[in-house]
Amino acid sequence: MSDIVLSVTSLEKTYKTESETLTILKDLNLEIERGKKITIVGESGSGKSTFLNIIGGLDNATAGRVRCGDYELSRLDEKSLSKYRSHFLGLVFQFHYLLKDFTALENTYLPSLMAGVPKKAAREKAMQLLSDVALSNRLDHLPSQLSGGERQRVAVARALMNDPELILADEPTGNLDPQNAKMIGDLLFSMVDKYKKTLLLVTHDMNLAKKGDICYSIQNGKLAAVSEEHAS
């Protein structure tokens, strides 16, 4: 098994309208080894979320190559893309995207049911993950009965349900107050460590970004390493 979980080569993303051509990402390169935690910062509109959406198979690159494990993204049809998202990736967004009519437990194990895992096994794993994020006493609560921090903790547990290789986190603390933001940030990194996952996270929060093994910023469409001095 390769130690490289994600390899991005000469990535470009250009948007064209009738009046202009806007290049968001240009000649962007990145390689992430298994178990590494990589963070990306940058101004709004710099391309952070666009980059994550391309890795997540939610958007297409204009040029370049993206290889995630055994998946060459440009060659995947819709069925293969769906398998890639459900088995290779775990996703944590700024908004939790929990289904309002399902309990915390049901929201957590739903991805496994959709992947064909028997309900009993999926339920047991979800209970363990929710215990890991300190929500054992909230299993039967609906999202409306949970705080913002609790809903995001469910989202973290759900992202790990299908034992993904790579966790993609897009502004996972962006909707939270400072206290909950710190708690969710600490929790996400501790869960990634516990389950030996690889993490790619984009954020505006420099304190969260500094938790990564390497922190990059997107400048002029490319990745540039952020120095310790700049990060402090």
XYZ file of N, CA and C in Angstrom:
696
model
N 0.841 -1.188 0.000
C 0.000 0.000 0.000
C 0.883 1.247 0.000
N 0.582 2.171 -0.930
C 1.386 3.389 -1.046
C 1.236 4.268 0.181
N 2.309 4.977 0.522
C 2.260 5.927 1.618
C 1.715 7.272 1.179
N 1.451 7.450 -0.102
C 0.902 8.700 -0.614
C -0.619 8.545 -0.751
N -1.347 9.302 0.045
C -2.811 9.229 0.020
C -3.381 10.161 -1.053
N -2.756 11.321 -1.217
C -3.245 12.299 -2.185
C -2.079 12.883 -2.971
N -2.214 12.875 -4.287
C -1.195 13.467 -5.158
C -1.881 14.393 -6.166
N -1.531 15.670 -6.097
C -2.100 16.678 -6.997
C -0.965 17.251 -7.832
N -1.124 17.223 -9.145
C -0.050 17.664 -10.047
C -0.574 18.688 -11.051
N 0.052 19.866 -11.049
C -0.230 20.921 -12.040
C -1.716 21.220 -12.163
N -2.393 21.318 -11.027
C -3.841 21.530 -11.022
C -4.182 22.955 -11.446
N -5.190 23.060 -12.281
C -5.677 24.376 -12.702
C -7.200 24.378 -12.680
N -7.770 25.502 -12.217
C -9.216 25.681 -12.268
C -9.512 27.080 -12.789
N -10.181 27.120 -13.931
C -10.506 28.382 -14.583
C -12.012 28.469 -14.815
N -12.572 29.621 -14.512
C -13.982 29.888 -14.787
C -14.065 30.880 -15.944
N -14.903 30.565 -16.907
C -15.051 31.446 -18.062
C -16.485 31.961 -18.145
N -16.607 33.266 -18.342
C -17.898 33.878 -18.634
C -17.773 34.576 -19.985
N -18.849 35.207 -20.411
C -18.802 35.908 -21.701
C -17.813 37.065 -21.667
N -17.638 37.646 -20.478
C -16.828 38.860 -20.391
C -15.408 38.641 -19.880
N -15.167 37.509 -19.173
C -13.826 37.339 -18.604
C -13.474 35.867 -18.367
N -12.197 35.650 -18.179
C -11.684 34.336 -17.783
C -10.968 34.517 -16.452
N -11.406 33.769 -15.446
C -10.852 33.896 -14.096
C -10.192 32.589 -13.683
N -8.891 32.624 -13.478
C -8.158 31.431 -13.045
C -7.989 31.477 -11.533
N -8.628 30.530 -10.848
C -8.590 30.476 -9.375
C -7.366 29.697 -8.899
N -7.108 28.557 -9.512
C -5.967 27.709 -9.156
C -5.100 27.529 -10.391
N -3.778 27.625 -10.212
C -2.885 27.507 -11.366
C -1.592 26.810 -10.964
N -1.276 25.725 -11.658
C -0.048 24.962 -11.405
C 0.112 24.632 -9.919
N -0.994 24.172 -9.314
C -0.975 23.824 -7.890
C -0.546 22.366 -7.734
N 0.413 22.140 -6.839
C 0.937 20.795 -6.599
C 0.910 20.483 -5.109
N 0.547 19.258 -4.781
C 0.504 18.839 -3.375
C 0.592 17.320 -3.295
N 1.351 16.849 -2.319
C 1.434 15.415 -2.039
C 1.277 15.229 -0.535
N 0.375 14.352 -0.144
C 0.127 14.124 1.282
C 0.394 12.663 1.612
N 1.277 12.435 2.578
C 1.578 11.078 3.033
C 0.517 10.602 4.022
N 0.370 9.299 4.081
C -0.599 8.689 4.990
C -0.370 9.157 6.431
N -1.440 9.557 7.083
C -1.386 9.945 8.490
C -1.043 11.404 8.736
N -0.712 12.132 7.680
C -0.367 13.545 7.832
C -1.626 14.406 7.960
N -1.470 15.540 8.630
C -2.568 16.489 8.808
C -2.132 17.812 8.157
N -2.767 18.138 7.034
C -2.397 19.310 6.247
C -3.512 20.347 6.355
N -3.124 21.599 6.629
C -4.106 22.671 6.702
C -3.802 23.734 5.654
N -4.859 24.386 5.181
C -4.725 25.428 4.160
C -5.510 26.655 4.600
N -4.846 27.798 4.571
C -5.497 29.068 4.880
C -5.454 29.955 3.632
N -6.189 31.047 3.696
C -6.192 31.966 2.561
C -7.392 32.878 2.631
N -7.315 33.982 1.929
C -8.416 34.930 1.910
C -9.650 34.301 1.254
N -10.828 34.855 1.553
C -12.039 34.436 0.856
C -11.848 34.652 -0.638
N -12.223 33.658 -1.421
C -12.067 33.760 -2.856
C -10.712 33.317 -3.376
N -9.840 32.874 -2.455
C -8.496 32.462 -2.882
C -8.488 31.092 -3.544
N -9.559 30.321 -3.342
C -9.645 29.008 -3.983
C -9.584 27.830 -3.030
N -9.606 28.086 -1.721
C -9.506 26.986 -0.735
C -10.633 25.973 -0.912
N -11.869 26.471 -0.897
C -13.010 25.559 -1.001
C -13.101 24.935 -2.392
N -12.726 25.698 -3.420
C -12.699 25.139 -4.775
C -11.748 23.951 -4.843
N -10.582 24.106 -4.236
C -9.596 23.021 -4.208
C -10.161 21.796 -3.502
N -10.796 22.025 -2.348
C -11.367 20.906 -1.598
C -12.497 20.243 -2.380
N -13.300 21.036 -3.086
C -14.392 20.476 -3.878
C -13.869 19.605 -5.021
N -12.727 19.984 -5.591
C -12.125 19.158 -6.651
C -11.642 17.836 -6.065
N -10.969 17.899 -4.908
C -10.510 16.665 -4.251
C -11.703 15.779 -3.889
N -12.799 16.422 -3.494
C -13.992 15.678 -3.094
C -14.825 15.173 -4.258
N -14.391 15.457 -5.481
C -15.145 15.007 -6.639
C -16.430 15.773 -6.852
N -16.547 16.961 -6.221
C -17.748 17.785 -6.346
C -17.592 18.838 -7.438
N -16.387 19.024 -7.915
C -16.091 19.969 -8.988
C -14.981 19.366 -9.841
N -14.880 19.808 -11.085
C -13.869 19.272 -11.994
C -12.748 20.272 -12.202
N -11.526 19.782 -12.273
C -10.395 20.640 -12.588
C -10.411 20.972 -14.080
N -9.876 22.141 -14.425
C -9.740 22.513 -15.829
C -8.566 21.768 -16.454
N -7.501 21.585 -15.657
C -6.319 20.861 -16.128
C -5.589 20.295 -14.916
N -4.667 19.371 -15.188
C -3.896 18.769 -14.098
C -4.405 17.402 -13.712
N -3.769 16.832 -12.702
C -4.047 15.447 -12.295
C -4.270 15.368 -10.792
N -5.314 14.654 -10.406
C -5.590 14.412 -8.992
C -5.735 12.910 -8.795
N -4.862 12.354 -7.966
C -4.921 10.931 -7.659
C -5.072 10.757 -6.151
N -6.126 10.073 -5.746
C -6.393 9.806 -4.334
C -6.400 8.297 -4.145
N -5.366 7.775 -3.489
C -5.248 6.329 -3.386
C -5.180 5.720 -4.777
N -6.087 4.792 -5.056
C -6.130 4.153 -6.367
C -7.056 4.874 -7.342
N -7.649 5.975 -6.908
C -8.621 6.684 -7.733
C -7.962 7.826 -8.518
N -8.072 7.751 -9.831
C -7.654 8.859 -10.706
C -8.936 9.632 -11.028
N -9.098 10.808 -10.392
C -10.408 11.454 -10.395
C -10.949 11.781 -11.780
N -10.088 12.190 -12.691
C -10.570 12.590 -14.012
C -11.134 11.415 -14.809
N -10.838 10.204 -14.372
C -11.277 9.014 -15.116
C -12.513 8.354 -14.509
N -13.051 8.932 -13.443
C -14.156 8.280 -12.742
C -15.502 8.663 -13.342
N -16.351 7.655 -13.578
C -17.728 7.949 -13.960
C -18.533 8.193 -12.684
N -19.820 8.500 -12.825
C -20.626 8.876 -11.658
C -20.695 7.759 -10.612
N -20.791 6.524 -11.071
C -20.869 5.397 -10.142
C -19.556 5.258 -9.358
N -18.435 5.390 -10.056
C -17.132 5.291 -9.395
C -16.894 6.475 -8.466
N -17.354 7.665 -8.867
C -17.230 8.852 -8.017
C -18.007 8.670 -6.725
N -19.194 8.096 -6.834
C -20.019 7.847 -5.653
C -19.322 6.875 -4.704
N -18.725 5.831 -5.257
C -17.983 4.871 -4.440
C -16.778 5.544 -3.781
N -16.080 6.382 -4.550
C -14.928 7.119 -4.023
C -15.339 7.985 -2.832
N -16.430 8.741 -2.984
C -16.871 9.632 -1.906
C -17.312 8.857 -0.680
N -17.986 7.734 -0.879
C -18.541 7.026 0.272
C -17.530 6.126 0.974
N -16.483 5.679 0.258
C -15.531 4.749 0.865
C -14.162 5.364 1.162
N -13.713 6.262 0.309
C -12.358 6.801 0.471
C -12.338 8.074 1.309
N -13.443 8.844 1.238
C -13.491 10.154 1.891
C -14.399 10.182 3.106
N -14.030 11.020 4.082
C -14.924 11.439 5.148
C -15.007 12.953 5.062
N -16.225 13.501 5.081
C -16.406 14.931 4.849
C -16.970 15.631 6.074
N -16.339 16.756 6.429
C -16.853 17.612 7.498
C -16.929 19.028 6.936
N -18.134 19.598 6.953
C -18.341 20.920 6.378
C -18.571 21.962 7.474
N -18.670 23.220 7.040
C -18.974 24.306 7.970
C -20.366 24.096 8.562
N -21.304 23.668 7.731
C -22.654 23.340 8.185
C -22.736 21.830 8.351
N -23.413 21.380 9.373
C -23.379 19.945 9.726
C -24.102 19.047 8.735
N -25.138 19.547 8.055
C -25.919 18.749 7.095
C -26.505 17.480 7.711
N -26.927 17.567 8.966
C -27.630 16.443 9.575
C -29.083 16.448 9.097
N -29.651 15.259 8.915
C -31.050 15.152 8.511
C -31.938 15.410 9.717
N -32.853 16.370 9.581
C -33.574 16.890 10.749
C -34.521 15.878 11.389
N -34.982 14.896 10.628
C -35.938 13.922 11.169
C -35.271 12.641 11.682
N -33.945 12.631 11.697
C -33.191 11.465 12.160
C -32.421 11.818 13.424
N -32.279 10.847 14.313
C -31.545 11.073 15.557
C -30.048 11.182 15.290
N -29.329 11.576 16.329
C -27.869 11.647 16.218
C -27.298 10.296 15.809
N -27.802 9.226 16.418
C -27.322 7.880 16.101
C -27.627 7.515 14.656
N -28.862 7.786 14.213
C -29.258 7.441 12.843
C -28.462 8.257 11.817
N -28.268 9.537 12.095
C -27.477 10.376 11.200
C -26.056 9.848 11.057
N -25.527 9.302 12.143
C -24.150 8.809 12.139
C -24.011 7.523 11.342
N -24.955 6.586 11.513
C -24.767 5.295 10.831
C -25.353 5.239 9.430
N -26.094 6.275 9.022
C -26.717 6.267 7.696
C -25.723 6.038 6.548
N -24.525 6.672 6.554
C -23.581 6.417 5.450
C -23.203 4.948 5.312
N -23.122 4.238 6.437
C -22.776 2.816 6.368
C -23.927 1.989 5.814
N -25.151 2.343 6.192
C -26.306 1.638 5.623
C -26.334 1.811 4.107
N -26.061 3.026 3.658
C -26.074 3.307 2.222
C -24.947 2.576 1.497
N -23.879 2.240 2.232
C -22.757 1.503 1.641
C -22.953 -0.002 1.736
N -24.113 -0.430 2.298
C -24.433 -1.849 2.333
C -24.046 -2.585 3.599
N -23.635 -1.856 4.632
C -23.272 -2.499 5.909
C -24.554 -2.888 6.650
N -24.616 -4.092 7.223
C -25.796 -4.492 7.991
C -26.078 -3.508 9.126
N -27.378 -3.288 9.401
C -27.764 -2.244 10.349
C -27.174 -2.466 11.738
N -27.135 -3.721 12.198
C -26.628 -3.988 13.546
C -25.168 -3.563 13.679
N -24.358 -3.938 12.697
C -22.935 -3.577 12.731
C -22.747 -2.068 12.603
N -23.531 -1.446 11.710
C -23.431 0.004 11.526
C -23.827 0.736 12.805
N -24.872 0.252 13.448
C -25.357 0.892 14.678
C -24.316 0.795 15.785
N -23.698 -0.381 15.922
C -22.694 -0.569 16.967
C -21.489 0.343 16.756
N -21.050 0.458 15.506
C -19.907 1.332 15.229
C -20.268 2.789 15.490
N -21.477 3.197 15.085
C -21.914 4.570 15.314
C -21.971 4.890 16.809
N -22.415 3.940 17.606
C -22.468 4.152 19.054
C -21.065 4.352 19.625
N -20.096 3.600 19.102
C -18.713 3.755 19.557
C -18.172 5.129 19.180
N -18.422 5.543 17.938
C -17.930 6.840 17.485
C -18.571 7.988 18.261
N -19.852 7.870 18.541
C -20.532 8.923 19.312
C -20.054 8.932 20.759
N -19.672 7.774 21.256
C -19.042 7.725 22.579
C -17.695 8.448 22.544
N -16.940 8.258 21.462
C -15.639 8.917 21.312
C -15.752 10.439 21.311
N -16.884 10.947 20.803
C -17.067 12.405 20.760
C -17.954 12.883 21.911
N -18.064 12.034 22.945
C -18.768 12.379 24.194
C -20.244 12.704 23.980
N -20.918 11.874 23.160
C -22.347 12.080 22.934
C -23.170 10.829 23.230
N -22.659 9.954 24.068
C -23.383 8.725 24.393
C -24.749 9.000 25.007
N -24.878 10.151 25.649
C -26.150 10.490 26.295
C -27.075 11.278 25.375
N -26.712 11.411 24.095
C -27.529 12.196 23.162
C -27.902 11.379 21.916
N -27.774 10.068 21.995
C -27.971 9.212 20.817
C -29.335 9.401 20.171
N -30.374 9.555 20.980
C -31.742 9.591 20.462
C -32.264 11.004 20.256
N -31.382 11.987 20.348
C -31.794 13.377 20.164
C -31.772 13.749 18.679
N -32.764 14.534 18.271
C -32.803 15.070 16.925
C -31.849 16.273 16.831
N -31.419 16.639 15.623
C -30.537 17.800 15.486
C -31.072 19.059 16.166
N -32.387 19.252 16.108
C -32.988 20.444 16.724
C -32.852 20.440 18.241
N -32.573 19.278 18.811
C -32.413 19.156 20.263
C -30.949 19.202 20.695
N -30.064 19.402 19.735
C -28.628 19.458 20.012
C -28.112 20.883 19.838
N -27.068 21.206 20.585
C -26.415 22.505 20.413
C -25.596 22.502 19.116
N -25.124 23.682 18.714
C -24.310 23.765 17.509
C -23.053 22.924 17.607
N -22.413 22.960 18.766
C -21.211 22.162 18.970
C -21.500 20.676 18.933
N -22.645 20.277 19.521
C -23.017 18.855 19.516
C -23.331 18.376 18.102
N -24.005 19.202 17.322
C -24.316 18.810 15.938
C -23.028 18.603 15.146
N -22.037 19.455 15.370
C -20.779 19.312 14.639
C -19.999 18.096 15.132
N -20.162 17.723 16.393
C -19.526 16.503 16.899
C -20.136 15.268 16.225
N -21.456 15.299 16.005
C -22.100 14.211 15.253
C -21.522 14.152 13.836
N -21.315 15.315 13.236
C -20.770 15.367 11.871
C -19.367 14.769 11.811
N -18.568 14.994 12.848
C -17.224 14.410 12.903
C -17.315 12.888 13.006
N -18.209 12.412 13.878
C -18.397 10.959 14.026
C -18.863 10.345 12.706
N -19.817 10.997 12.058
C -20.357 10.488 10.788
C -19.266 10.390 9.714
N -18.353 11.354 9.704
C -17.283 11.361 8.700
C -16.383 10.141 8.813
N -16.326 9.535 9.995
C -15.449 8.386 10.221
C -16.159 7.042 10.049
N -17.458 7.068 9.788
C -18.258 5.840 9.798
C -17.773 4.775 8.820
N -17.405 5.184 7.615
C -17.041 4.202 6.590
C -15.542 3.959 6.515
N -14.835 4.272 7.605
C -13.394 4.030 7.697
C -12.646 4.622 6.505
N -12.808 5.941 6.258
C -12.197 6.555 5.082
C -10.684 6.667 5.198
N -10.034 6.788 4.065
C -8.587 7.028 4.045
C -8.283 8.496 4.355
N -9.134 9.390 3.824
C -8.858 10.827 3.862
C -10.064 11.576 4.400
N -9.827 12.445 5.381
C -10.861 13.335 5.892
C -10.666 14.708 5.252
N -11.707 15.214 4.604
C -11.708 16.570 4.073
C -12.575 17.432 4.974
N -12.017 18.517 5.479
C -12.755 19.407 6.383
C -12.736 20.824 5.825
N -13.917 21.358 5.520
C -14.039 22.692 4.935
C -14.623 23.639 5.981
N -13.778 24.474 6.577
C -14.197 25.433 7.612
C -15.051 24.740 8.684
N -14.568 23.652 9.289
C -15.412 22.872 10.203
C -15.822 23.613 11.475
N -15.140 24.716 11.801
C -15.492 25.477 13.010
C -16.071 26.848 12.653
N -16.330 27.085 11.367
C -16.712 28.416 10.905
C -18.025 28.938 11.450
N -18.942 28.042 11.843
C -20.254 28.476 12.336
C -20.334 28.513 13.857
N -19.209 28.317 14.537
C -19.237 28.134 15.990
C -18.629 29.319 16.726
N -19.062 29.506 17.972
C -18.450 30.513 18.831
C -17.031 30.056 19.190
N -16.172 30.973 19.672
C -14.762 30.627 19.915
C -14.557 29.404 20.815
N -15.353 29.265 21.864
C -15.178 28.131 22.774
C -15.486 26.806 22.076
N -16.628 26.765 21.372
C -16.982 25.540 20.647
C -16.042 25.292 19.474
N -15.564 26.361 18.839
C -14.630 26.213 17.726
C -13.359 25.508 18.190
N -12.841 25.933 19.330
C -11.628 25.288 19.859
C -11.898 23.824 20.199
N -13.054 23.567 20.806
C -13.395 22.199 21.202
C -13.522 21.278 19.983
N -14.203 21.755 18.941
C -14.379 20.940 17.729
C -13.044 20.748 17.012
N -12.235 21.789 16.976
C -10.909 21.668 16.365
C -10.058 20.626 17.063
N -10.022 20.698 18.399
C -9.258 19.717 19.183
C -9.805 18.307 18.963
N -11.144 18.203 18.955
C -11.786 16.901 18.793
C -11.468 16.294 17.425
N -11.576 17.101 16.382
C -11.318 16.601 15.026
C -9.903 16.054 14.909
N -8.931 16.803 15.403
C -7.545 16.352 15.304
C -7.300 15.114 16.164
N -7.930 15.042 17.327
C -7.727 13.869 18.193
C -8.366 12.619 17.583
N -9.515 12.788 16.924
C -10.170 11.638 16.283
C -9.363 11.171 15.069
N -8.816 12.109 14.318
C -7.954 11.752 13.181
C -6.743 10.959 13.670
N -6.176 11.389 14.780
C -5.034 10.662 15.359
C -5.454 9.281 15.854
N -6.564 9.230 16.585
C -7.011 7.957 17.168
C -7.260 6.899 16.094
N -7.898 7.312 15.001
C -8.253 6.359 13.951
C -7.239 6.331 12.798
N -6.100 7.024 13.023
C -4.979 6.986 12.073
C -5.410 7.376 10.658
N -6.090 8.511 10.572
C -6.551 9.014 9.282
C -5.635 10.130 8.773
N -5.785 10.437 7.506
C -5.101 11.557 6.878
C -6.102 12.705 6.782
N -5.639 13.938 7.030
C -6.551 15.079 7.086
C -6.092 16.189 6.147
N -7.047 16.723 5.388
C -6.832 17.946 4.622
C -7.927 18.921 5.033
N -7.530 20.038 5.626
C -8.474 20.965 6.235
C -8.230 22.378 5.728
N -9.298 23.083 5.359
C -9.173 24.501 5.022
C -9.921 25.319 6.067
N -9.360 26.470 6.407
C -9.928 27.273 7.494
C -9.461 28.721 7.409
N -10.268 29.615 8.004
C -9.840 30.997 8.222
C -9.126 31.129 9.568
N -9.299 30.122 10.424
C -8.831 30.193 11.817
C -7.361 29.769 11.909
N -6.487 30.725 12.147
C -5.055 30.435 12.183
C -4.703 29.515 13.349
N -5.430 29.643 14.472
C -5.162 28.756 15.614
C -5.447 27.302 15.257
N -6.498 27.089 14.483
C -6.819 25.736 14.028
C -5.799 25.269 12.994
N -5.435 26.166 12.085
C -4.489 25.811 11.021
C -3.143 25.375 11.589
N -2.732 25.999 12.693
C -1.431 25.690 13.283
C -1.357 24.284 13.871
N -2.518 23.618 14.003
C -2.517 22.255 14.536
C -1.998 21.247 13.504
N -1.967 21.644 12.239
C -1.537 20.719 11.199
C -0.040 20.463 11.215
N 0.357 19.371 10.581
C 1.788 19.081 10.426
C 2.441 20.106 9.511
N 1.715 20.506 8.469
C 2.173 21.546 7.557
C 0.989 22.457 7.258
N 1.232 23.754 7.285
C 0.195 24.731 6.956
C 0.591 25.452 5.672
N -0.356 25.500 4.730
C -0.137 26.211 3.473
C -1.126 27.365 3.355
N -0.780 28.331 2.538
C -1.744 29.327 2.096
C -1.822 29.245 0.568
N -2.952 29.672 0.031
C -3.081 29.739 -1.424
C -2.807 31.172 -1.852
N -1.780 31.335 -2.655
C -1.372 32.652 -3.143
C -1.197 32.585 -4.659
N -1.945 33.435 -5.346
C -1.881 33.455 -6.818
C -2.133 32.072 -7.415
N -3.050 31.349 -6.781
C -3.459 30.056 -7.310
C -2.589 28.885 -6.940
N -1.483 29.143 -6.205
C -0.557 28.077 -5.833
C -0.466 27.952 -4.317
N 0.046 26.812 -3.861
C 0.258 26.599 -2.427
C 1.632 27.114 -2.015
N 1.654 27.822 -0.896
C 2.920 28.285 -0.313
C 2.923 27.921 1.162
N 4.012 27.327 1.628
C 4.110 26.943 3.043
C 4.080 28.193 3.913
N 3.317 28.123 5.012
C 3.233 29.228 5.959
C 4.289 29.007 7.033
N 5.152 29.982 7.238
C 6.203 29.833 8.242
C 5.639 29.964 9.637
N 6.367 29.462 10.623
C 5.954 29.558 12.015
C 5.771 31.024 12.431
N 6.662 31.886 11.945
C 6.586 33.289 12.335
C 5.301 33.919 11.825
N 4.957 33.564 10.563
C 3.760 34.118 9.961
C 2.512 33.570 10.619
N 2.604 32.312 11.087
C 1.441 31.658 11.692
C 1.163 32.176 13.095
N 2.167 32.733 13.792
C 1.943 33.131 15.163
C 1.341 34.518 15.259
